[in-house]
Structure formats: structure tokens, C-alpha cells
Tab-separated table of C-alpha atoms and ligand atoms in Angstrom:
chain	number	residue	atom	x	y	z
A	1	MET	CA	-17.604	0.597	23.932
A	2	LYS	CA	-16.347	4.078	23.178
A	3	ILE	CA	-13.144	5.453	21.656
A	4	SER	CA	-11.107	6.953	24.499
A	5	ASN	CA	-7.965	8.141	22.713
A	6	VAL	CA	-6.270	8.470	19.310
A	7	GLU	CA	-2.502	8.914	19.271
A	8	VAL	CA	0.129	9.235	16.546
A	9	LEU	CA	3.534	7.869	17.515
A	10	VAL	CA	6.467	8.955	15.334
A	11	LEU	CA	9.139	6.308	14.816
A	12	LYS	CA	12.561	6.718	13.208
A	13	SER	CA	14.767	3.892	12.049
A	14	PRO	CA	18.547	4.333	11.963
A	15	GLY	CA	18.810	3.006	8.416
A	16	LEU	CA	18.543	4.925	5.161
A	17	TYR	CA	15.561	4.394	2.868
A	18	HIS	CA	18.009	2.947	0.378
A	19	SER	CA	21.742	2.998	-0.025
A	20	PRO	CA	23.178	5.833	-2.132
A	21	GLU	CA	24.618	3.488	-4.746
A	22	GLY	CA	21.448	1.474	-4.933
A	23	ALA	CA	23.300	-1.849	-5.071
A	24	GLU	CA	22.079	-3.183	-1.739
A	25	GLU	CA	18.741	-4.228	-0.377
A	26	PRO	CA	16.922	-1.051	0.720
A	27	SER	CA	16.355	-0.878	4.465
A	28	GLY	CA	12.703	0.195	4.275
A	29	PRO	CA	10.992	3.190	5.813
A	30	THR	CA	13.159	5.612	7.792
A	31	TYR	CA	10.235	7.435	9.389
A	32	MET	CA	6.895	5.929	10.298
A	33	GLY	CA	3.697	7.237	11.837
A	34	LEU	CA	1.943	4.685	13.996
A	35	VAL	CA	-1.690	5.331	14.910
A	36	LYS	CA	-2.960	3.869	18.157
A	37	VAL	CA	-6.682	3.994	18.916
A	38	SER	CA	-7.737	3.089	22.470
A	39	THR	CA	-11.183	2.260	23.841
A	40	ASP	CA	-12.789	2.299	27.273
A	41	ALA	CA	-13.160	-1.496	26.933
A	42	GLY	CA	-9.393	-1.918	26.933
A	43	ILE	CA	-9.269	-2.952	23.281
A	44	VAL	CA	-6.578	-1.168	21.265
A	45	GLY	CA	-6.185	-0.939	17.494
A	46	TYR	CA	-3.106	-0.053	15.451
A	47	SER	CA	-2.035	0.968	11.975
A	48	ASP	CA	1.111	2.398	10.528
A	49	MET	CA	0.866	5.018	7.778
A	50	GLU	CA	3.141	6.048	4.986
A	51	THR	CA	3.151	9.812	5.143
A	52	SER	CA	4.870	12.727	6.882
A	53	ALA	CA	4.227	11.498	10.402
A	54	PRO	CA	4.712	14.864	12.164
A	55	VAL	CA	2.167	16.535	9.855
A	56	ALA	CA	-0.252	13.650	10.355
A	57	LYS	CA	0.197	13.973	14.106
A	58	ALA	CA	-0.852	17.622	13.886
A	59	ALA	CA	-3.914	16.752	11.763
A	60	VAL	CA	-4.980	14.107	14.282
A	61	GLU	CA	-4.268	16.122	17.410
A	62	ALA	CA	-5.532	19.534	16.223
A	63	PRO	CA	-8.289	20.921	18.480
A	64	ARG	CA	-12.015	21.061	17.896
A	65	TRP	CA	-12.611	24.162	15.818
A	66	SER	CA	-16.223	24.259	14.679
A	67	GLU	CA	-19.712	23.986	16.146
A	68	PRO	CA	-21.003	20.521	17.073
A	69	GLY	CA	-23.016	19.206	14.132
A	70	LEU	CA	-21.320	21.572	11.687
A	71	GLU	CA	-17.811	20.116	11.726
A	72	PHE	CA	-15.548	21.101	8.853
A	73	CYS	CA	-12.158	22.110	10.276
A	74	ASP	CA	-11.503	19.815	13.237
A	75	GLY	CA	-8.683	17.570	14.437
A	76	LEU	CA	-9.417	13.940	13.581
A	77	ALA	CA	-9.136	12.674	17.159
A	78	SER	CA	-11.672	15.265	18.320
A	79	LEU	CA	-14.157	13.899	15.789
A	80	VAL	CA	-14.052	10.258	16.949
A	81	ILE	CA	-13.258	10.311	20.680
A	82	GLY	CA	-16.396	9.291	22.586
A	83	GLU	CA	-17.848	7.488	19.529
A	84	ASN	CA	-18.631	3.796	19.082
A	85	PRO	CA	-15.606	2.340	17.191
A	86	LEU	CA	-17.797	-0.292	15.489
A	87	GLU	CA	-19.517	2.370	13.332
A	88	VAL	CA	-16.632	2.444	10.860
A	89	GLU	CA	-18.611	3.748	7.904
A	90	ARG	CA	-20.163	6.684	9.790
A	91	LEU	CA	-16.907	7.557	11.536
A	92	TRP	CA	-14.999	7.504	8.225
A	93	TYR	CA	-17.409	10.045	6.770
A	94	LYS	CA	-17.468	12.099	9.976
A	95	MET	CA	-13.653	12.408	9.810
A	96	TYR	CA	-13.669	13.165	6.066
A	97	ARG	CA	-16.355	15.810	6.237
A	98	GLY	CA	-15.184	17.169	9.597
A	99	SER	CA	-11.682	17.969	8.223
A	100	ILE	CA	-12.789	19.007	4.752
A	101	TYR	CA	-11.378	22.565	4.868
A	102	PHE	CA	-7.811	21.354	5.363
A	103	GLY	CA	-8.213	17.756	4.320
A	104	ARG	CA	-9.736	15.518	1.626
A	105	ARG	CA	-6.372	14.275	0.304
A	106	GLY	CA	-2.708	14.081	1.288
A	107	VAL	CA	-1.804	13.710	4.901
A	108	VAL	CA	-5.398	13.933	6.160
A	109	ILE	CA	-6.706	11.030	4.102
A	110	GLN	CA	-3.620	9.054	5.139
A	111	ALA	CA	-4.342	9.723	8.811
A	112	ILE	CA	-8.043	8.864	8.252
A	113	SER	CA	-6.855	5.639	6.581
A	114	ALA	CA	-4.754	4.636	9.559
A	115	ILE	CA	-7.495	5.451	12.071
A	116	ASP	CA	-9.960	3.461	9.956
A	117	ILE	CA	-7.631	0.417	9.883
A	118	ALA	CA	-7.194	0.688	13.664
A	119	LEU	CA	-11.017	0.767	14.057
A	120	TRP	CA	-11.350	-2.402	11.957
A	121	ASP	CA	-8.611	-3.945	14.132
A	122	ILE	CA	-10.688	-3.025	17.216
A	123	MET	CA	-13.870	-4.368	15.605
A	124	GLY	CA	-12.132	-7.706	14.915
A	125	LYS	CA	-10.856	-7.932	18.471
A	126	PHE	CA	-14.320	-7.093	19.788
A	127	TYR	CA	-16.115	-9.742	17.708
A	128	GLN	CA	-13.130	-12.154	17.913
A	129	GLN	CA	-12.940	-12.432	14.130
A	130	PRO	CA	-10.240	-11.598	11.577
A	131	ILE	CA	-10.918	-8.516	9.465
A	132	HIS	CA	-11.466	-10.464	6.239
A	133	ILE	CA	-14.400	-12.284	7.862
A	134	LEU	CA	-15.877	-8.938	8.907
A	135	LEU	CA	-15.441	-7.798	5.287
A	136	GLY	CA	-17.379	-10.898	4.355
A	137	ALA	CA	-15.084	-13.421	2.666
A	138	ARG	CA	-12.248	-15.833	3.170
A	139	TRP	CA	-11.785	-16.861	-0.442
A	140	ARG	CA	-8.243	-18.074	0.293
A	141	ASP	CA	-5.996	-18.702	3.234
A	142	ARG	CA	-2.742	-17.734	1.566
A	143	VAL	CA	-1.645	-15.330	-1.147
A	144	ARG	CA	1.216	-15.527	-3.594
A	145	ALA	CA	3.816	-12.912	-2.707
A	146	TYR	CA	5.982	-10.815	-4.939
A	147	ALA	CA	9.345	-9.651	-3.619
A	148	SER	CA	9.260	-5.864	-3.814
A	149	THR	CA	12.571	-4.138	-4.125
A	150	LEU	CA	14.482	-1.424	-5.962
A	151	PHE	CA	16.345	-1.596	-9.256
A	152	ARG	CA	20.014	-2.410	-8.904
A	153	PRO	CA	22.402	-0.284	-10.981
A	154	THR	CA	24.055	-2.958	-13.180
A	155	PRO	CA	22.920	-6.089	-15.017
A	156	ASP	CA	25.176	-8.216	-12.788
A	157	ALA	CA	23.681	-6.722	-9.621
A	158	MET	CA	20.189	-7.326	-11.037
A	159	ARG	CA	20.996	-10.988	-11.679
A	160	GLU	CA	22.462	-11.404	-8.230
A	161	ALA	CA	19.439	-9.807	-6.551
A	162	ALA	CA	16.961	-11.787	-8.656
A	163	ARG	CA	18.741	-15.030	-7.822
A	164	ARG	CA	18.622	-14.229	-4.108
A	165	TYR	CA	14.824	-13.736	-4.112
A	166	VAL	CA	14.272	-16.917	-6.105
A	167	ASP	CA	16.503	-18.767	-3.635
A	168	GLN	CA	14.356	-17.373	-0.807
A	169	GLY	CA	11.319	-18.973	-2.455
A	170	PHE	CA	9.712	-16.034	-4.264
A	171	THR	CA	8.046	-16.874	-7.573
A	172	ALA	CA	7.544	-13.214	-8.523
A	173	ILE	CA	9.806	-10.181	-8.165
A	174	LYS	CA	9.174	-6.479	-8.651
A	175	PHE	CA	12.015	-4.093	-9.333
A	176	GLY	CA	11.248	-0.409	-9.113
A	177	TRP	CA	12.656	3.107	-8.975
A	178	GLY	CA	16.405	3.340	-8.308
A	179	VAL	CA	18.337	3.991	-11.506
A	180	PHE	CA	15.425	3.172	-13.814
A	181	GLY	CA	14.664	5.991	-16.270
A	182	ARG	CA	18.155	7.523	-16.418
A	183	ASP	CA	19.309	5.642	-19.512
A	184	PRO	CA	16.754	3.833	-21.715
A	185	ALA	CA	19.358	1.430	-23.147
A	186	MET	CA	20.534	0.472	-19.658
A	187	ASP	CA	16.919	0.098	-18.507
A	188	VAL	CA	16.411	-2.600	-21.144
A	189	ARG	CA	19.619	-4.373	-20.104
A	190	LEU	CA	18.594	-4.342	-16.426
A	191	VAL	CA	15.192	-5.884	-17.136
A	192	GLU	CA	16.735	-8.351	-19.607
A	193	ALA	CA	19.226	-9.458	-16.937
A	194	ALA	CA	16.482	-10.060	-14.358
A	195	ARG	CA	14.397	-12.072	-16.833
A	196	ALA	CA	17.419	-14.110	-17.910
A	197	GLU	CA	18.162	-14.959	-14.291
A	198	ILE	CA	14.661	-15.982	-13.210
A	199	GLY	CA	13.702	-17.818	-16.394
A	200	ASP	CA	10.202	-18.259	-17.771
A	201	ARG	CA	8.443	-19.837	-14.814
A	202	HIS	CA	8.559	-16.803	-12.521
A	203	ASP	CA	6.868	-13.439	-12.860
A	204	LEU	CA	8.714	-10.158	-13.263
A	205	LEU	CA	6.983	-6.903	-12.343
A	206	ILE	CA	8.364	-3.445	-13.194
A	207	ASP	CA	7.734	-0.170	-11.338
A	208	THR	CA	9.080	2.498	-13.637
A	209	GLY	CA	8.484	5.347	-11.184
A	210	TRP	CA	6.314	8.344	-11.977
A	211	PHE	CA	9.004	10.830	-10.877
A	212	VAL	CA	10.568	10.431	-14.315
A	213	GLU	CA	8.532	12.879	-16.418
A	214	ARG	CA	7.185	11.099	-19.492
A	215	THR	CA	4.558	11.852	-22.096
A	216	PRO	CA	2.144	9.026	-22.985
A	217	LYS	CA	4.029	8.399	-26.247
A	218	GLU	CA	7.362	8.183	-24.430
A	219	ALA	CA	5.736	5.828	-21.962
A	220	ILE	CA	4.483	3.598	-24.797
A	221	ARG	CA	8.042	3.488	-26.208
A	222	VAL	CA	9.457	2.454	-22.823
A	223	ILE	CA	6.859	-0.293	-22.441
A	224	ARG	CA	7.460	-1.636	-25.951
A	225	SER	CA	11.192	-1.774	-25.240
A	226	LEU	CA	10.457	-3.979	-22.178
A	227	GLU	CA	7.749	-6.185	-23.673
A	228	PRO	CA	10.217	-8.805	-24.993
A	229	PHE	CA	10.932	-9.608	-21.331
A	230	ARG	CA	7.227	-10.168	-20.538
A	231	PRO	CA	6.630	-7.976	-17.481
A	232	PHE	CA	3.512	-9.027	-15.558
A	233	PHE	CA	2.660	-5.344	-15.306
A	234	ILE	CA	4.249	-1.916	-15.698
A	235	GLU	CA	3.569	0.310	-12.699
A	236	GLU	CA	3.247	4.129	-12.540
A	237	ILE	CA	4.720	4.905	-15.938
A	238	LEU	CA	3.066	8.351	-15.808
A	239	HIS	CA	2.300	10.966	-13.182
A	240	PRO	CA	-0.442	9.536	-10.961
A	241	GLU	CA	-2.946	12.190	-11.973
A	242	ASP	CA	-2.427	11.930	-15.745
A	243	TYR	CA	-5.680	9.989	-16.163
A	244	ASP	CA	-6.017	10.770	-19.877
A	245	GLY	CA	-2.408	9.783	-20.458
A	246	TYR	CA	-2.932	6.451	-18.702
A	247	ARG	CA	-5.905	5.718	-20.950
A	248	GLN	CA	-3.824	6.471	-24.055
A	249	VAL	CA	-1.075	4.114	-22.815
A	250	ALA	CA	-3.435	1.353	-21.678
A	251	ASP	CA	-5.240	1.472	-25.048
A	252	SER	CA	-1.949	1.180	-26.974
A	253	VAL	CA	-0.106	-1.750	-25.380
A	254	GLU	CA	-0.934	-5.315	-24.386
A	255	THR	CA	1.070	-5.237	-21.132
A	256	LEU	CA	-1.037	-4.645	-18.029
A	257	ILE	CA	-0.792	-1.074	-16.745
A	258	ALA	CA	-0.857	-0.589	-12.975
A	259	CYS	CA	-1.357	2.547	-10.916
A	260	GLY	CA	-2.948	3.727	-7.670
A	261	GLU	CA	-0.542	3.811	-4.741
A	262	GLN	CA	-0.916	7.620	-4.675
A	263	GLU	CA	-4.668	7.548	-5.233
A	264	ALA	CA	-7.282	7.977	-2.508
A	265	THR	CA	-11.024	7.714	-1.907
A	266	GLU	CA	-13.731	5.991	-3.905
A	267	TRP	CA	-13.997	9.090	-6.100
A	268	GLY	CA	-10.267	8.985	-6.989
A	269	PHE	CA	-10.345	5.277	-7.812
A	270	ARG	CA	-13.425	5.800	-9.952
A	271	GLN	CA	-11.251	8.098	-12.082
A	272	LEU	CA	-8.521	5.482	-12.346
A	273	ILE	CA	-10.978	2.728	-13.316
A	274	GLU	CA	-13.373	4.668	-15.580
A	275	VAL	CA	-11.223	7.453	-17.053
A	276	ALA	CA	-7.630	6.156	-16.899
A	277	LYS	CA	-8.809	2.610	-17.696
A	278	VAL	CA	-5.764	1.007	-16.054
A	279	ASP	CA	-5.712	-2.795	-15.843
A	280	VAL	CA	-4.541	-3.020	-12.228
A	281	VAL	CA	-5.340	-0.665	-9.344
A	282	GLN	CA	-2.973	-0.627	-6.381
A	283	PRO	CA	-4.672	0.952	-3.385
A	284	ASP	CA	-2.404	1.324	-0.377
A	285	LEU	CA	-4.629	0.675	2.642
A	286	THR	CA	-2.848	3.393	4.640
A	287	ARG	CA	-3.291	5.958	1.874
A	288	CYS	CA	-6.529	5.185	0.031
A	289	GLY	CA	-8.848	5.636	3.036
A	290	GLY	CA	-8.448	2.345	4.922
A	291	PHE	CA	-10.641	-0.778	4.699
A	292	THR	CA	-13.826	1.280	4.521
A	293	VAL	CA	-12.716	2.703	1.172
A	294	ALA	CA	-10.759	-0.326	-0.022
A	295	ARG	CA	-13.798	-2.610	0.032
A	296	LYS	CA	-15.616	-0.121	-2.215
A	297	ILE	CA	-12.609	-0.075	-4.540
A	298	VAL	CA	-12.669	-3.887	-4.688
A	299	HIS	CA	-16.357	-3.789	-5.621
A	300	MET	CA	-15.811	-1.160	-8.340
A	301	ALA	CA	-12.780	-2.974	-9.734
A	302	GLU	CA	-14.507	-6.354	-9.812
A	303	ARG	CA	-17.431	-4.860	-11.732
A	304	ALA	CA	-14.981	-3.375	-14.250
A	305	ASN	CA	-12.764	-6.486	-14.571
A	306	VAL	CA	-9.814	-4.554	-13.119
A	307	LEU	CA	-7.338	-6.362	-10.887
A	308	VAL	CA	-6.657	-5.103	-7.350
A	309	ILE	CA	-3.105	-5.665	-6.136
A	310	PRO	CA	-2.726	-3.572	-2.983
A	311	HIS	CA	0.399	-1.464	-2.599
A	312	SER	CA	2.245	-2.404	0.588
A	313	TRP	CA	5.834	-1.268	0.972
A	314	SER	CA	6.140	-0.599	4.655
A	315	SER	CA	5.785	-2.928	7.626
A	316	ASP	CA	4.340	-6.356	8.385
A	317	LEU	CA	1.425	-4.475	9.944
A	318	LEU	CA	0.478	-3.070	6.519
A	319	ALA	CA	1.260	-6.394	4.803
A	320	ALA	CA	-1.127	-8.110	7.253
A	321	ALA	CA	-3.836	-5.552	6.465
A	322	SER	CA	-3.270	-6.141	2.730
A	323	LEU	CA	-3.614	-9.900	3.222
A	324	HIS	CA	-7.064	-9.382	4.768
A	325	LEU	CA	-8.105	-7.360	1.704
A	326	ASN	CA	-6.632	-10.087	-0.545
A	327	ALA	CA	-8.685	-12.743	1.280
A	328	PHE	CA	-11.836	-10.698	0.635
A	329	GLN	CA	-11.227	-10.276	-3.124
A	330	ARG	CA	-12.824	-12.789	-5.471
A	331	ARG	CA	-9.650	-12.610	-7.515
A	332	ALA	CA	-6.370	-11.850	-5.779
A	333	VAL	CA	-3.122	-12.182	-7.677
A	334	PHE	CA	-0.373	-11.030	-5.327
A	335	VAL	CA	0.464	-9.566	-1.950
A	336	GLU	CA	3.344	-7.085	-2.154
A	337	PHE	CA	6.113	-8.233	0.169
A	338	ASN	CA	8.676	-5.579	1.045
A	339	THR	CA	11.999	-7.453	1.221
A	340	SER	CA	13.711	-4.742	3.312
A	341	GLN	CA	15.245	-5.908	6.546
A	342	GLY	CA	15.074	-2.610	8.455
A	343	PRO	CA	13.501	-2.737	11.941
A	344	LEU	CA	10.364	-0.795	10.975
A	345	SER	CA	9.688	-3.313	8.206
A	346	ARG	CA	10.532	-6.521	10.056
A	347	ALA	CA	10.260	-5.886	13.809
A	348	LEU	CA	7.034	-3.898	14.169
A	349	VAL	CA	5.029	-7.057	14.873
A	350	LYS	CA	5.967	-9.814	17.282
A	351	GLU	CA	5.822	-12.621	14.747
A	352	PRO	CA	7.014	-11.366	11.346
A	353	LEU	CA	5.105	-12.675	8.335
A	354	ARG	CA	6.834	-15.599	6.679
A	355	LEU	CA	7.093	-16.780	3.106
A	356	VAL	CA	6.124	-20.433	2.673
A	357	ASP	CA	6.124	-21.965	-0.819
A	358	GLY	CA	6.152	-18.502	-2.349
A	359	HIS	CA	2.991	-17.553	-0.430
A	360	VAL	CA	2.145	-15.686	2.749
A	361	ALA	CA	-0.669	-16.945	4.994
A	362	VAL	CA	-3.667	-14.701	5.629
A	363	PRO	CA	-3.623	-13.965	9.382
A	364	SER	CA	-6.447	-15.806	11.126
A	365	GLY	CA	-6.399	-14.161	14.569
A	366	PRO	CA	-8.861	-11.415	15.635
A	367	GLY	CA	-8.572	-8.019	13.951
A	368	LEU	CA	-5.378	-7.639	11.933
A	369	GLY	CA	-4.230	-10.908	13.449
A	370	VAL	CA	-0.728	-9.658	14.203
A	371	GLU	CA	0.478	-8.204	17.474
A	372	VAL	CA	2.415	-4.933	17.582
A	373	ASN	CA	5.805	-5.223	19.272
A	374	GLU	CA	5.814	-2.574	22.023
A	375	LYS	CA	9.581	-2.984	22.465
A	376	THR	CA	10.204	-1.889	18.883
A	377	ILE	CA	7.975	1.114	19.404
A	378	GLU	CA	9.841	2.094	22.580
A	379	GLN	CA	13.201	1.670	20.872
A	380	TYR	CA	12.482	3.785	17.801
A	381	ARG	CA	9.941	6.333	19.045
A	382	ILE	CA	11.029	9.965	18.672
A	383	ALA	CA	7.696	11.740	19.259
B	401	MG	MG1	5.280	1.906	-6.784
């Protein structure tokens, strides 16, 4: 079996990422890049990616530039077409090294991530096994989900939203971004309202958003102001590359500190685990380097007693990928479940993932175990 083609399809949803007032449920991603890897055996693998899809398309489709055997500036497709898709580890490194002059991070690692996930999808379909079995473990067949949504602008709207997720069966809710960080007193009231609504039995997770510039001491103050409401973790309280700042914060508070959705590669996560000393790493499979990197992150994190809670705020395709990683982890706490109802979140696969008893089942079919809906692709494809 050989890789015959690698394509990037650009999709655009009619909805906005979130409503301007922030009071409604966000509609999920507006733009999406979908990677499709084809083989001469007729097996096809897919992955979405959270990035600038047109830039990723250029990185994938750029021509061969350098001498065979001395690749350093080549389009990603040119590096893997003709190769055996089952050699995921070698192909990951061939793409990484073969694009190193313009790559390493940003859009290139995101495109490498998506191609890598598609290769694992192909490998699963070839061996007729789900990806978590190929990774080597099915520790669990379902994972507790947290509803992942944006902060609402008033305490009443927070209570109403929190009630809705509990009514849907969620036992954990994460509020993030939105108005948080504009007014510290209001921030406390918003979190207080959510905790009051959900009571003590459910978990409340807070994503404070790194785009609010904070020093470590300011971050510690924010966390202490929220600690009475017992957040399960506080996510991205500092800029994602402020490793020393994260260590200062993590050393100063009892609340778990989470970070990592912007981080990539085993070398980046080593910084987060060993220098930043965060309690929870949140690799996004479509940003960190795909399964080939994520399994190394899981190994590093398990050795260091750090939790891995994958970031997954896109489609059911990414949520399915995250569930396979969850199944492989010795200790998995949550799968992130994007509650948006936009078509790129909910209609990208034929059978959307469902919440049952506050949990989502780990897909058991071959590869990712979910089937891409070609009709949705046709409907929303713009390039
Ligand atoms: Mg986040």
C-alpha cells in the first residue's frame, strides 16, 4: 500500500465563531481545514485541523524543492506521496525534517498533525482495528465529558447556561474566554453563579484565556479569587510560552494549572512538564503533532504524574481522535466536548458522538471509528 494523494479541503460554515454579545451558545469553527490522505489500496484517512486552512493548504501542496535525501524545504504532500502509510513514525519525522526551513511550528506542525492522524486512520482501516488498540490500550470504553463553552456576560446568563448543560446530562462544564478578564469583580460573580447553579456534585472548569496579558502575580490573584468556587482546573492563565511564569503560578496555588493547546512536539511538551511544571497538559491532536507525538506526551506526562486532558474544540472528528487517546491513557479524566451546534462541529461525521450518562463512548470501529459525511464537505467546501 502506498500513499497516492494528500489534499487539504477548506470548509466555511455560515455561522459566526460566537455571537457578538456572547450570550448564546457559540456556533463552533467558522473555517476548517480537512486533510484527506488517499492510498492506492482505496483506503482513505481524514483529519480536520484547527489552523489557517489556506496557509496549511499551501504548506501541504508546495512543490518539491530540495534534492532527494536532503529534504529541508519541501511541500508536505511531496514528502509522503509514494510512501507506505503504515510507517507513521518515519513519515512524521520525514515531514518534520523535510519542511524544517519554513516549518517546525505553527501551520506546518498543524498540517503534519492532521496528516499523521489521517495515516493512523488509514492504519486502523488496514488492520481493521480502532486507533487506541494500535496505540496499545483500551483501558476504558467510555470517557466522562465536560461541556466546553464560552463565558456568558452576566451571572443570570451563566446560571441559565450551566443549568442547560446539567439538564443535557453533563457532570462537568468548562467556561472560557468571552468576557472573562475584563472586570475582575464580575469574573468572580460569573464563576460564583455557575457554581451556585451546578452545586457541589459537578465539576466546574475555567479557561481564563491567555489573550488577557497577566503577570504571574496577577494570575495568582485571579486564581485565589476563584478558589472559593473550587474550579477543577484553571486553564491558560498566562501566555502559552511563559514557562517560568507557569512554574511560579503552579508552585503558589493548590488549584490545578492547565496549559498546552498551543503547544507542539515532544520538545515543547517537555518544557511544559519539566520547566513550567503545570499539573495538566492539554495537547490538541491536530496541533501537537498528531498521535505519533501525543503518545510520547502521554508517556512523559505519566512519568511525571501530570494529567493529560486533550484539547478538542472543533468537530466530532477531533473528539473521536481524542477519545482514542483517552482510551490509551492509564489515567484519563475528561474528554472535551464542544457544545456548539454549528455544522462543522456536529455534521462532519455521519453519526455524531452522543452523550450517555455524562460520558461519550470510545469509538470501536476501524481507524478513527467515525465516518466523514461527504455531503457536509460538499455543502461547505470553498477551496
Ligand atoms: Mg483553551
